[in-house]
Coordinates of C-alpha atoms in Angstrom, one line a residue:
Chain A
X90 CA -12.4 49.6 19.0
X91 CA -14.0 51.0 15.9
X92 CA -14.2 54.8 16.1
X93 CA -17.5 56.5 15.4
X94 CA -16.1 58.1 12.3
X95 CA -14.7 54.9 10.9
X96 CA -18.1 53.2 11.6
X97 CA -20.1 55.9 9.8
X98 CA -17.5 55.8 7.0
X99 CA -18.0 52.1 6.6
X100 CA -21.8 52.4 6.5
X101 CA -21.5 55.3 4.0
X102 CA -19.3 53.3 1.6
X103 CA -21.5 50.2 2.2
X104 CA -24.6 52.1 1.2
X105 CA -22.9 53.2 -2.1
X106 CA -21.8 49.7 -2.8
X107 CA -25.3 48.6 -1.9
X108 CA -26.3 50.3 -5.2
X109 CA -23.6 48.4 -7.0
X110 CA -24.9 45.2 -5.4
X111 CA -28.4 46.0 -6.7
X112 CA -26.9 46.3 -10.2
X113 CA -25.0 43.0 -9.8
X114 CA -28.1 41.3 -8.5
X115 CA -30.0 42.2 -11.7
X116 CA -27.2 41.2 -14.1
X117 CA -25.8 38.2 -12.2
X118 CA -28.8 36.8 -10.3
X119 CA -31.9 37.9 -12.3
X120 CA -30.4 37.7 -15.8
X121 CA -27.6 35.2 -15.2
X122 CA -25.3 37.6 -17.1
X123 CA -21.8 37.9 -15.7
X124 CA -21.2 41.6 -16.3
X125 CA -17.7 43.1 -15.9
X126 CA -18.9 46.4 -17.4
X127 CA -19.3 47.7 -13.9
X128 CA -15.6 48.2 -13.4
X129 CA -15.9 50.8 -16.2
X130 CA -19.4 52.2 -15.5
X131 CA -18.5 53.0 -11.9
X132 CA -15.8 55.5 -12.9
X133 CA -18.0 56.5 -15.8
X134 CA -20.7 57.7 -13.5
X135 CA -18.1 59.5 -11.4
X136 CA -16.5 61.1 -14.5
X137 CA -19.8 62.3 -15.9
X138 CA -21.0 63.7 -12.6
X139 CA -17.7 65.3 -11.9
X140 CA -17.2 67.1 -15.2
X141 CA -20.8 68.4 -15.2
X142 CA -20.5 69.6 -11.6
X143 CA -17.3 71.4 -12.4
X144 CA -19.0 73.0 -15.3
X145 CA -21.6 74.4 -13.0
X146 CA -24.5 72.0 -13.4
X147 CA -26.8 71.2 -10.6
X148 CA -25.3 68.2 -8.8
X149 CA -28.5 66.2 -8.8
X150 CA -28.9 66.7 -12.6
X151 CA -25.2 65.7 -13.0
X152 CA -26.0 62.6 -10.9
X153 CA -28.9 61.9 -13.2
X154 CA -26.7 62.2 -16.2
X155 CA -24.3 59.7 -14.6
X156 CA -27.2 57.2 -14.3
X157 CA -28.0 57.7 -18.0
X158 CA -24.3 57.3 -19.0
X159 CA -24.1 54.1 -17.0
X160 CA -27.3 52.8 -18.7
X161 CA -25.8 53.5 -22.1
X162 CA -22.7 51.6 -21.2
X163 CA -24.7 48.6 -20.0
X164 CA -26.8 48.8 -23.2
X165 CA -23.6 48.6 -25.3
X166 CA -22.5 45.5 -23.5
X167 CA -25.9 43.9 -23.9
X168 CA -26.2 44.8 -27.6
X169 CA -22.7 43.3 -28.2
X170 CA -24.1 40.1 -26.7
X171 CA -27.6 40.0 -28.0
X172 CA -27.2 41.5 -31.5
X173 CA -23.6 40.6 -32.3
X174 CA -23.7 37.3 -30.5
X175 CA -20.5 38.0 -28.6
X176 CA -20.2 35.9 -25.4
X177 CA -21.6 37.9 -22.5
X178 CA -18.5 37.9 -20.4
X179 CA -16.3 38.9 -23.3
X180 CA -18.8 41.6 -24.4
X181 CA -18.6 43.1 -20.9
X182 CA -14.8 43.0 -20.9
X183 CA -14.8 44.8 -24.2
X184 CA -17.0 47.6 -22.9
X185 CA -15.1 47.9 -19.7
X186 CA -11.8 48.3 -21.6
X187 CA -13.3 50.8 -24.0
X188 CA -14.7 52.8 -21.0
X189 CA -11.2 53.4 -19.7
X190 CA -10.5 55.6 -22.7
X191 CA -14.0 57.1 -22.7
X192 CA -13.6 58.1 -19.1
X193 CA -10.3 59.8 -19.8
X194 CA -11.9 61.6 -22.7
X195 CA -14.8 62.7 -20.6
X196 CA -12.7 64.0 -17.8
X197 CA -9.9 65.3 -20.0
X198 CA -7.4 64.2 -17.3
X199 CA -7.2 61.2 -15.0
X200 CA -8.3 62.9 -11.8
X201 CA -11.0 65.5 -11.3
X202 CA -11.2 67.1 -7.9
X203 CA -14.5 68.0 -6.4
X204 CA -13.3 69.0 -3.0
X205 CA -14.4 72.6 -3.3
X206 CA -17.4 72.1 -5.6
X207 CA -21.0 72.1 -4.6
X208 CA -22.2 68.5 -4.6
X209 CA -25.5 66.8 -3.7
X210 CA -24.1 66.6 -0.1
X211 CA -23.4 70.4 0.3
X212 CA -26.9 71.6 1.4
X213 CA -27.2 68.7 3.8
X214 CA -24.2 69.9 5.8
X215 CA -26.4 72.7 7.2
X216 CA -28.4 70.1 9.1
X217 CA -27.7 69.7 12.8
X218 CA -25.6 66.6 12.3
X219 CA -22.0 65.6 12.7
X220 CA -20.0 66.0 9.5
X221 CA -19.5 62.2 9.1
X222 CA -23.2 61.4 9.6
X223 CA -24.5 63.6 6.7
X224 CA -23.6 61.3 3.8
X225 CA -25.0 58.3 5.7
X226 CA -28.4 60.0 6.0
X227 CA -28.5 61.1 2.4
X228 CA -27.4 57.8 1.0
X229 CA -29.9 55.9 3.2
X230 CA -32.6 57.9 1.5
X231 CA -31.2 57.3 -2.0
X232 CA -30.8 53.6 -1.3
X233 CA -34.3 53.2 0.0
X234 CA -35.8 55.0 -3.0
X235 CA -33.8 52.8 -5.4
X236 CA -34.8 49.7 -3.4
X237 CA -38.5 50.6 -3.6
X238 CA -38.4 51.5 -7.3
X239 CA -36.5 48.2 -8.1
X240 CA -38.9 46.2 -6.0
X241 CA -41.9 47.6 -7.8
X242 CA -40.2 47.2 -11.2
X243 CA -39.4 43.5 -10.5
X244 CA -43.0 42.9 -9.6
X245 CA -44.3 44.6 -12.8
X246 CA -45.1 42.8 -16.0
X247 CA -41.7 43.8 -17.5
X248 CA -39.9 42.8 -14.3
X249 CA -41.6 39.4 -14.4
X250 CA -40.6 39.0 -18.0
X251 CA -37.0 39.9 -17.2
X252 CA -36.9 37.3 -14.4
X253 CA -38.4 34.7 -16.7
X254 CA -35.7 35.6 -19.3
X255 CA -32.9 34.9 -16.8
X256 CA -34.6 31.8 -15.3
X257 CA -35.4 30.0 -18.5
X258 CA -34.8 31.9 -21.8
X259 CA -36.3 29.2 -24.0
X260 CA -39.5 29.1 -22.1
X261 CA -39.6 32.9 -21.9
X262 CA -39.3 33.1 -25.7
X263 CA -42.1 30.5 -26.0
X264 CA -44.3 32.7 -23.9
X265 CA -43.7 35.5 -26.4
X266 CA -41.1 37.5 -24.3
X267 CA -38.6 39.4 -26.3
X268 CA -35.6 38.1 -24.3
X269 CA -33.0 40.1 -26.2
X270 CA -34.8 43.4 -25.3
X271 CA -35.1 42.2 -21.7
X272 CA -31.4 41.5 -21.5
X273 CA -30.6 45.0 -23.0
X274 CA -33.0 46.7 -20.5
X275 CA -31.7 44.7 -17.5
X276 CA -28.0 45.2 -18.1
X277 CA -28.7 48.9 -18.8
X278 CA -30.6 49.3 -15.5
X279 CA -27.9 47.4 -13.7
X280 CA -25.2 49.7 -15.0
X281 CA -27.3 52.8 -14.4
X282 CA -27.3 51.9 -10.7
X283 CA -23.6 51.4 -10.8
X284 CA -23.2 54.8 -12.5
X285 CA -25.2 56.3 -9.8
X286 CA -23.0 54.7 -7.2
X287 CA -19.9 56.0 -8.9
X288 CA -21.3 59.5 -9.1
X289 CA -22.2 59.5 -5.3
X290 CA -18.8 58.0 -4.4
X291 CA -16.9 60.7 -6.3
X292 CA -19.0 63.4 -4.6
X293 CA -18.4 62.0 -1.1
X294 CA -14.7 61.3 -1.7
X295 CA -14.0 64.7 -3.3
X296 CA -12.6 63.4 -6.6
X297 CA -13.3 61.2 -9.6
X298 CA -10.3 59.1 -10.7
X299 CA -10.1 56.8 -13.7
X300 CA -8.6 54.1 -11.5
X301 CA -11.5 54.0 -9.1
X302 CA -13.3 51.2 -10.9
X303 CA -10.7 48.5 -10.2
X304 CA -12.3 45.5 -8.5
X305 CA -15.8 46.9 -8.3
X306 CA -17.3 43.7 -9.7
X307 CA -15.6 41.5 -7.1
X308 CA -16.6 43.7 -4.2
X309 CA -20.2 43.9 -5.5
X310 CA -20.3 40.2 -5.8
X311 CA -18.8 39.8 -2.3
X312 CA -21.5 42.1 -1.0
X313 CA -24.3 40.3 -2.9
X314 CA -23.2 36.8 -1.8
X315 CA -22.3 37.8 1.7
X316 CA -25.8 39.4 2.1
X317 CA -27.5 36.3 0.7
X318 CA -25.7 34.2 3.4
X319 CA -27.3 36.4 6.1
X320 CA -30.7 37.1 4.5
X321 CA -32.1 34.2 2.5
X322 CA -33.1 35.8 -0.8
X323 CA -36.5 34.0 -1.0
X324 CA -38.3 37.1 -2.3
X325 CA -37.3 40.1 -4.4
X326 CA -37.5 42.3 -1.3
X327 CA -35.3 40.0 0.7
X328 CA -32.8 39.7 -2.1
X329 CA -32.6 43.5 -2.4
X330 CA -32.2 43.9 1.4
X331 CA -29.5 41.3 1.3
X332 CA -27.6 43.4 -1.2
X333 CA -27.6 46.4 1.1
X334 CA -26.8 44.5 4.2
X335 CA -24.1 42.5 2.5
X336 CA -22.4 45.7 1.3
X337 CA -22.5 47.3 4.7
X338 CA -21.3 44.1 6.4
X339 CA -18.4 43.9 3.9
X340 CA -17.4 47.5 4.7
X341 CA -17.7 46.9 8.4
X342 CA -15.5 43.8 8.1
X343 CA -12.9 45.9 6.3
X344 CA -13.1 48.7 8.9
X345 CA -12.5 46.0 11.6
X346 CA -9.6 44.5 9.6
X347 CA -8.0 48.0 9.5
X348 CA -8.3 48.0 13.3
X349 CA -7.5 44.4 14.0
X350 CA -3.7 44.5 14.3
X351 CA -4.4 41.9 17.0
X352 CA -5.3 39.3 14.4
X353 CA -2.2 40.1 12.4
X354 CA -4.4 41.2 9.5
X355 CA -3.3 44.1 7.5
X356 CA -4.7 46.1 4.7
X357 CA -2.5 44.2 2.1
X358 CA -4.4 41.0 3.1
X359 CA -7.8 42.5 2.1
X360 CA -7.9 41.3 -1.5
X361 CA -7.0 37.8 -0.5
X362 CA -9.6 37.8 2.3
X363 CA -12.2 39.1 -0.2
X364 CA -11.4 36.3 -2.6
X365 CA -11.6 33.6 0.1
X366 CA -14.9 35.0 1.5
X367 CA -16.5 35.1 -2.0
X368 CA -15.3 31.5 -2.7
X369 CA -16.6 30.3 0.7
X370 CA -19.9 32.1 0.2
X371 CA -20.4 30.5 -3.2
X372 CA -19.3 27.0 -2.1
X373 CA -20.7 26.7 1.4
X374 CA -24.4 26.6 0.6
X375 CA -23.8 23.8 -1.8
X376 CA -21.8 21.8 0.7
X377 CA -24.4 22.4 3.3
X378 CA -27.3 21.1 1.1
X379 CA -25.3 18.0 0.0
X380 CA -24.5 17.2 3.6
X381 CA -28.2 17.5 4.5
X382 CA -29.0 15.4 1.5
X383 CA -26.6 12.7 2.6
X384 CA -27.9 12.8 6.2
X385 CA -31.6 12.5 5.1
X386 CA -30.7 9.7 2.7
X387 CA -28.9 7.8 5.4
X388 CA -31.9 8.2 7.7
X389 CA -34.3 6.9 5.1
Chain B
X174 CA -10.4 37.7 51.2
X175 CA -6.7 37.6 50.5
X176 CA -7.5 36.9 46.9
X177 CA -9.6 40.0 46.7
X178 CA -6.9 42.1 48.3
X179 CA -4.4 40.7 45.8
X180 CA -6.7 41.5 42.9
X181 CA -7.2 45.1 44.2
X182 CA -3.5 45.5 44.5
X183 CA -2.9 44.3 41.0
X184 CA -5.6 46.5 39.7
X185 CA -4.2 49.5 41.5
X186 CA -0.7 48.9 40.3
X187 CA -2.0 48.4 36.7
X188 CA -3.8 51.7 37.0
X189 CA -0.7 53.4 38.3
X190 CA 1.3 51.9 35.4
X191 CA -1.3 53.2 33.0
X192 CA -1.1 56.7 34.4
X193 CA 2.6 56.6 34.2
X194 CA 2.5 55.7 30.5
X195 CA 0.0 58.4 30.0
X196 CA 2.3 61.0 31.5
X197 CA 4.5 60.5 28.4
X198 CA 1.8 59.8 25.9
X199 CA 3.4 59.1 22.5
X200 CA 2.6 61.4 19.6
X201 CA 0.6 59.7 16.9
X202 CA 1.3 60.0 13.2
X203 CA -1.0 58.2 10.7
X204 CA 0.4 57.5 7.2
X205 CA -1.8 56.4 4.4
X206 CA -0.7 55.6 0.9
X207 CA -2.7 54.6 -2.2
X208 CA -0.6 51.7 -3.2
X209 CA 2.6 49.9 -2.5
X210 CA 5.2 51.0 -5.0
X211 CA 9.0 51.5 -4.7
X212 CA 8.8 55.4 -4.9
X213 CA 5.9 55.7 -2.5
X214 CA 7.4 53.1 -0.1
X215 CA 10.6 55.3 -0.2
X216 CA 8.5 58.3 0.8
X217 CA 7.1 56.4 3.8
X218 CA 10.6 55.3 4.8
X219 CA 11.9 58.8 4.5
X220 CA 9.1 60.2 6.7
X221 CA 9.8 57.7 9.4
X222 CA 13.6 58.1 9.2
X223 CA 13.3 61.9 9.5
X224 CA 11.0 61.6 12.5
X225 CA 13.5 59.2 14.2
X226 CA 16.4 61.5 13.5
X227 CA 14.6 64.4 15.0
X228 CA 13.9 62.5 18.2
X229 CA 10.5 60.9 17.5
X230 CA 11.2 57.2 17.8
X231 CA 8.6 54.5 17.2
X232 CA 7.7 52.6 20.3
X233 CA 9.2 55.3 22.6
X234 CA 7.5 58.6 22.1
X235 CA 5.9 58.0 18.7
X236 CA 3.2 55.7 17.4
X237 CA 3.1 55.3 13.6
X238 CA -0.1 54.0 12.0
X239 CA 0.4 52.9 8.4
X240 CA -2.1 51.6 5.9
X241 CA -2.0 51.0 2.1
X242 CA -5.2 51.0 0.1
X243 CA -3.8 48.5 -2.5
X244 CA -4.9 50.8 -5.3
X245 CA -8.5 50.6 -4.2
X246 CA -10.2 53.9 -3.8
X247 CA -13.1 52.6 -1.6
X248 CA -10.5 51.2 0.8
X249 CA -8.5 54.4 0.7
X250 CA -11.7 56.2 1.8
X251 CA -12.2 53.8 4.7
X252 CA -8.6 54.2 5.8
X253 CA -9.1 58.0 5.8
X254 CA -12.2 57.6 8.0
X255 CA -10.4 55.3 10.3
X256 CA -7.5 57.7 10.7
X257 CA -9.8 60.7 11.2
X258 CA -11.7 58.7 13.8
X259 CA -8.5 57.8 15.7
X260 CA -7.6 61.6 15.7
X261 CA -3.8 61.3 15.5
X262 CA -1.6 64.4 15.8
X263 CA -0.8 64.4 12.0
X264 CA -2.1 62.5 9.0
X265 CA 0.4 62.0 6.2
X266 CA -1.2 61.2 2.9
X267 CA 1.0 59.8 0.1
X268 CA -0.1 60.4 -3.5
X269 CA -3.0 62.3 -4.9
X270 CA -6.0 59.9 -4.4
X271 CA -5.1 59.2 -0.8
X272 CA -4.6 62.9 -0.1
X273 CA -8.0 63.7 -1.6
X274 CA -9.9 61.1 0.4
X275 CA -8.2 62.4 3.6
X276 CA -9.0 66.0 2.7
X277 CA -12.6 65.0 2.2
X278 CA -12.8 63.3 5.7
X279 CA -10.5 65.4 7.9
X280 CA -11.8 68.7 9.2
X281 CA -9.5 69.7 12.1
X282 CA -6.6 67.3 12.0
X283 CA -3.4 68.6 10.3
X284 CA -2.7 66.8 7.1
X285 CA 0.6 66.7 5.3
X286 CA 0.5 65.3 1.7
X287 CA 3.5 64.0 -0.1
X288 CA 4.2 62.9 -3.7
X289 CA 1.4 65.0 -5.1
X290 CA 2.4 66.8 -8.3
X291 CA -0.3 69.3 -8.6
X292 CA -1.9 70.1 -5.2
X293 CA -3.8 73.1 -6.6
X294 CA -5.3 71.1 -9.5
X295 CA -6.2 68.3 -7.1
X296 CA -8.0 71.0 -5.0
X297 CA -6.0 70.1 -1.9
X298 CA -4.9 73.7 -1.3
X299 CA -6.1 77.1 -2.6
X300 CA -2.6 78.2 -3.6
X301 CA 0.9 76.9 -3.0
X302 CA 2.0 79.9 -1.0
X303 CA -1.1 80.0 1.3
X304 CA -2.6 76.6 1.7
X305 CA -5.4 78.1 3.8
X306 CA -6.9 75.2 5.7
X307 CA -5.6 72.2 7.6
X308 CA -3.7 70.8 4.7
X309 CA -0.2 71.4 3.4
X310 CA 2.6 69.2 2.1
X311 CA 5.4 68.5 -0.3
X312 CA 4.8 68.5 -4.1
X313 CA 6.8 66.3 -6.3
X314 CA 6.5 68.7 -9.2
X315 CA 9.7 68.4 -11.2
X316 CA 12.0 71.3 -11.8
X317 CA 11.5 70.7 -15.5
X318 CA 13.4 73.8 -16.6
X319 CA 16.5 72.7 -14.8
X320 CA 16.1 69.2 -16.3
X321 CA 15.8 70.7 -19.8
X322 CA 18.9 72.8 -19.2
X323 CA 20.8 69.6 -18.4
X324 CA 19.3 67.8 -21.4
X325 CA 20.3 70.7 -23.8
X326 CA 23.8 70.7 -22.4
X327 CA 24.2 67.0 -23.2
X328 CA 22.5 67.1 -26.6
X329 CA 22.5 70.7 -27.8
X330 CA 21.2 69.9 -31.3
X331 CA 18.2 67.9 -30.2
X332 CA 15.0 69.5 -31.6
X333 CA 12.4 66.9 -31.1
X334 CA 12.1 65.5 -27.5
X335 CA 10.2 62.3 -27.1
X336 CA 8.5 61.1 -23.9
X337 CA 6.5 58.0 -22.9
X338 CA 3.7 58.5 -20.4
X339 CA 0.6 57.0 -19.0
X340 CA -2.5 59.1 -19.9
X341 CA -4.4 57.5 -17.0
X342 CA -2.1 58.8 -14.3
X343 CA -2.9 62.2 -13.0
X344 CA 0.7 63.2 -12.1
X345 CA 2.0 62.0 -15.4
X346 CA -0.4 64.0 -17.4
X347 CA 0.2 67.2 -15.5
X348 CA 3.9 66.7 -16.0
X349 CA 3.6 66.1 -19.7
X350 CA 1.4 69.1 -20.2
X351 CA 3.9 71.2 -18.4
X352 CA 6.8 69.7 -20.4
X353 CA 5.0 70.5 -23.6
X354 CA 4.6 74.1 -22.5
X355 CA 8.3 74.5 -21.4
X356 CA 9.6 72.8 -24.5
X357 CA 7.6 75.2 -26.7
X358 CA 9.2 78.1 -24.9
X359 CA 12.6 76.8 -26.1
X360 CA 11.3 76.2 -29.6
X361 CA 11.5 72.5 -29.1
X362 CA 8.9 70.0 -30.1
X363 CA 7.4 67.3 -27.8
X364 CA 6.7 63.9 -29.3
X365 CA 4.3 62.0 -27.1
X366 CA 3.8 58.2 -26.9
X367 CA 1.1 56.8 -24.6
X368 CA 1.4 53.5 -22.6
X369 CA -1.5 52.7 -20.3
X370 CA 0.2 49.5 -18.9
X371 CA 3.8 48.5 -18.4
X372 CA 3.4 46.0 -21.2
X373 CA 2.8 48.8 -23.6
X374 CA 5.9 50.8 -22.8
X375 CA 8.1 49.0 -25.3
X376 CA 5.7 49.6 -28.2
X377 CA 5.3 53.2 -27.2
X378 CA 9.1 53.7 -27.0
X379 CA 9.5 52.1 -30.5
X380 CA 7.0 54.5 -31.9
X381 CA 9.4 57.3 -31.1
X382 CA 12.2 56.0 -33.3
X383 CA 12.7 58.4 -36.2
X384 CA 10.5 61.0 -34.6
X385 CA 12.6 62.0 -31.6
X386 CA 16.2 63.1 -31.2
X387 CA 16.2 62.5 -27.4
X388 CA 13.9 61.0 -24.9
X389 CA 13.0 62.6 -21.5
X390 CA 11.1 60.6 -19.0
X391 CA 9.2 62.1 -16.1
X392 CA 8.5 60.2 -12.8
X393 CA 5.5 58.4 -14.5
X394 CA 5.0 55.2 -12.4
X395 CA 4.0 53.0 -15.3
X396 CA 6.9 54.0 -17.5
X397 CA 9.5 53.9 -14.8
X398 CA 8.4 50.4 -13.8
X399 CA 9.3 49.2 -17.3
X400 CA 12.0 51.7 -18.1
X401 CA 14.4 49.1 -19.4
X402 CA 12.2 48.8 -22.5
X403 CA 12.7 52.5 -23.3
X404 CA 16.5 52.2 -22.6
X405 CA 16.8 49.2 -24.9
X406 CA 15.1 51.2 -27.7
X407 CA 17.4 54.2 -27.0
X408 CA 20.5 52.0 -27.3
X409 CA 19.4 50.3 -30.5
X410 CA 18.2 53.5 -32.2
X411 CA 20.9 55.8 -30.8
X412 CA 18.4 58.0 -29.0
X413 CA 19.8 59.2 -25.7
X414 CA 17.3 58.7 -22.8
X415 CA 17.2 61.2 -19.9
X416 CA 15.3 60.7 -16.7
X417 CA 13.8 62.8 -13.9
X418 CA 14.9 60.5 -11.1
X419 CA 18.4 59.3 -10.2
X420 CA 17.5 55.6 -9.8
X421 CA 16.7 55.4 -13.5
X422 CA 20.3 56.5 -14.3
X423 CA 21.5 53.5 -12.4
X424 CA 19.2 51.4 -14.6
X425 CA 20.8 52.7 -17.8
X426 CA 19.6 56.3 -18.6
X427 CA 22.1 58.9 -19.6
X428 CA 21.6 61.4 -16.9
X429 CA 19.1 62.8 -14.4
X430 CA 19.1 65.9 -12.2
X431 CA 18.2 64.1 -9.0
X432 CA 14.9 63.6 -7.7
X433 CA 14.8 61.0 -5.0
X434 CA 11.6 59.9 -3.3
X435 CA 13.4 59.0 -0.2
X436 CA 14.6 62.6 0.2
X437 CA 11.1 63.7 -0.7
X438 CA 9.9 61.7 2.3
X439 CA 12.6 63.2 4.5
X440 CA 11.4 66.7 3.6
X441 CA 7.8 65.6 4.3
X442 CA 9.0 64.3 7.7
X443 CA 10.5 67.7 8.5
X444 CA 7.1 69.3 8.0
X445 CA 5.5 66.7 10.2
X446 CA 8.0 67.5 13.0
X447 CA 7.3 71.2 12.7
X448 CA 3.5 70.5 13.2
X449 CA 4.2 68.1 16.1
X450 CA 6.2 71.0 17.7
X451 CA 3.3 73.3 17.4
X452 CA 3.4 74.9 13.9
X453 CA 0.1 75.4 12.1
X454 CA -0.5 74.1 8.6
X455 CA -2.0 77.3 7.5
X456 CA 1.4 79.1 8.0
X457 CA 3.3 76.5 6.0
X458 CA 3.5 77.0 2.2
X459 CA 3.6 73.9 0.0
X460 CA 7.2 72.9 -0.5
X461 CA 8.9 71.5 -3.6
X462 CA 12.1 69.4 -3.6
X463 CA 15.0 71.4 -2.3
X464 CA 17.9 69.1 -3.0
X465 CA 18.9 68.1 -6.6
X466 CA 21.8 65.9 -7.4
X467 CA 23.2 65.3 -10.9
X468 CA 23.7 61.6 -11.8
X469 CA 25.4 60.7 -15.1
X470 CA 26.1 57.5 -16.8
X471 CA 28.8 58.0 -19.5
X472 CA 28.8 54.4 -20.6
X473 CA 25.0 54.5 -21.2
X474 CA 25.5 57.8 -23.2
X475 CA 28.0 56.0 -25.4
X476 CA 25.6 53.2 -26.0
X477 CA 23.0 55.7 -27.1
X478 CA 25.4 57.4 -29.5
X479 CA 26.4 60.5 -27.7
X480 CA 29.3 61.5 -25.4
X481 CA 28.6 63.6 -22.4
X482 CA 30.5 66.9 -22.1
X483 CA 33.3 66.8 -19.5
X484 CA 32.0 69.7 -17.5
X485 CA 28.7 67.9 -17.0
X486 CA 30.5 64.8 -15.8
X487 CA 32.6 66.9 -13.4
X488 CA 29.5 68.5 -11.9
X489 CA 27.9 65.2 -11.3
X490 CA 27.4 64.0 -7.7
X491 CA 27.6 60.5 -8.9
X492 CA 29.1 59.0 -12.1
X493 CA 27.3 55.7 -12.6
X494 CA 29.6 53.0 -14.0
X495 CA 27.4 50.4 -15.6
X496 CA 29.2 47.9 -17.8
X497 CA 26.6 45.6 -19.3

């Protein structure tokens, strides 16, 4: 039903959005900071990587620069919130809108093609693998490295302070944690991951386009919440794994939807389906626990 | 026992039927477009109609797969992978982002792009004359010189030409850059006004009042979606508005030297048919629109303070009569 190429394509896109889900896990789950900056930092990462690659930079260094650019964007949002006391959601919307112009400036035009450029993927095509398997292999390595680094970071003293900041800022401050600095660092790391995802996406798709950030936040959230429904995020490791699996499951679901003419589903229904799935995933665990609560109360 | 024989019989006849169908296996054309939008939908319709006219009928000897990415690049990429995996005879990619994702995914399948303004800049082909790989198509690059000839015949003393465009749209930006170049060759000045959303078009058009003697609009999606805003400004401030596509003349622009996305799709369809009949993409240069029709709207011209020369009206394929 699903062709091999479509399957690997879904896994490839899923791995990239797994990085986005990592970022959204940090902002949304760890810091309780709804961050729409990602809709801008995703194309920002793509733009920075693309313009540098076109100007002859090593693609890995260009990708690193995309991470730094994403972190800077996240830091701006967090500083607007922490220092200027702008509501977090609004602060992120402001940065996101500003990034549209910034991205156009960086690229100098709305679409930068990378189809014939040397990217991080180029040397890997020499491996004895099918063309569509190469990005999957490389992105698995990138995601695993990111996962291990994040996992260790979250268990470090700084990581614990960051988690305390999100869980109970007042208590964290009482313990002497500089919560403002933690928010700035966390949102920066989050958007650095999203910038990385944008850079990789542009390189595997053959172009950076200013419009490519549309809806990244919703898809990231859908991946995060969908993954949490499959893997209970009881530990940091499980939460991070949930991000990756959620993102891949989401992409496989879309790949099936593209094939499932039988169900009457078409590509134009995808946005609606995503919204319904996210709503269900947010609401259902609550419903389930209240049902259980009622049941146990009746028993008692 | 009888049941089993019956089952075998049914099975055998099903197999026979399947092999019969296979004897006349339909050709498969997969069409992907980045977003649903009147111009791009017209391209899709044009491709299908051309195929039908040349004897490739859906459901008989042709299967058409069609997906839209709803403006989402990740979905566009998945659509491209799905199509490549299904290995159709030809993949048609409508608009630049869709064409790039298909180009990144397809290695051996012939790809025909459509509604791509700058295929070389988008790195889809090495050159327009010799595309080189498995990709060719139809470019919607406007014949800007012919458009400017028409504009100058209608308003010979216009020195400053205004345009409204979306700086976030790849096609729009390439066209505006080209326009600026070509106007400079004629010693004319381009006055640009940017609108990133349809809601900004009115404000952008107003900013041209006093700075532009005439307005020329390219096929910019954002601007054309809200073109009435530009036309109302043109009528109030007596600035004639010219368009690149004929449909905009019907909506109140003075004149256009026809560009019609449905015909663009028909031309794309012709290339698809040639590939289905054995032609190779590498021998097919990128095409630009070959049919141009002049549409004029004398009533709109009057409302914008000019009167069109009679010879221009006589040349027109269609004289739009709008009496609003």
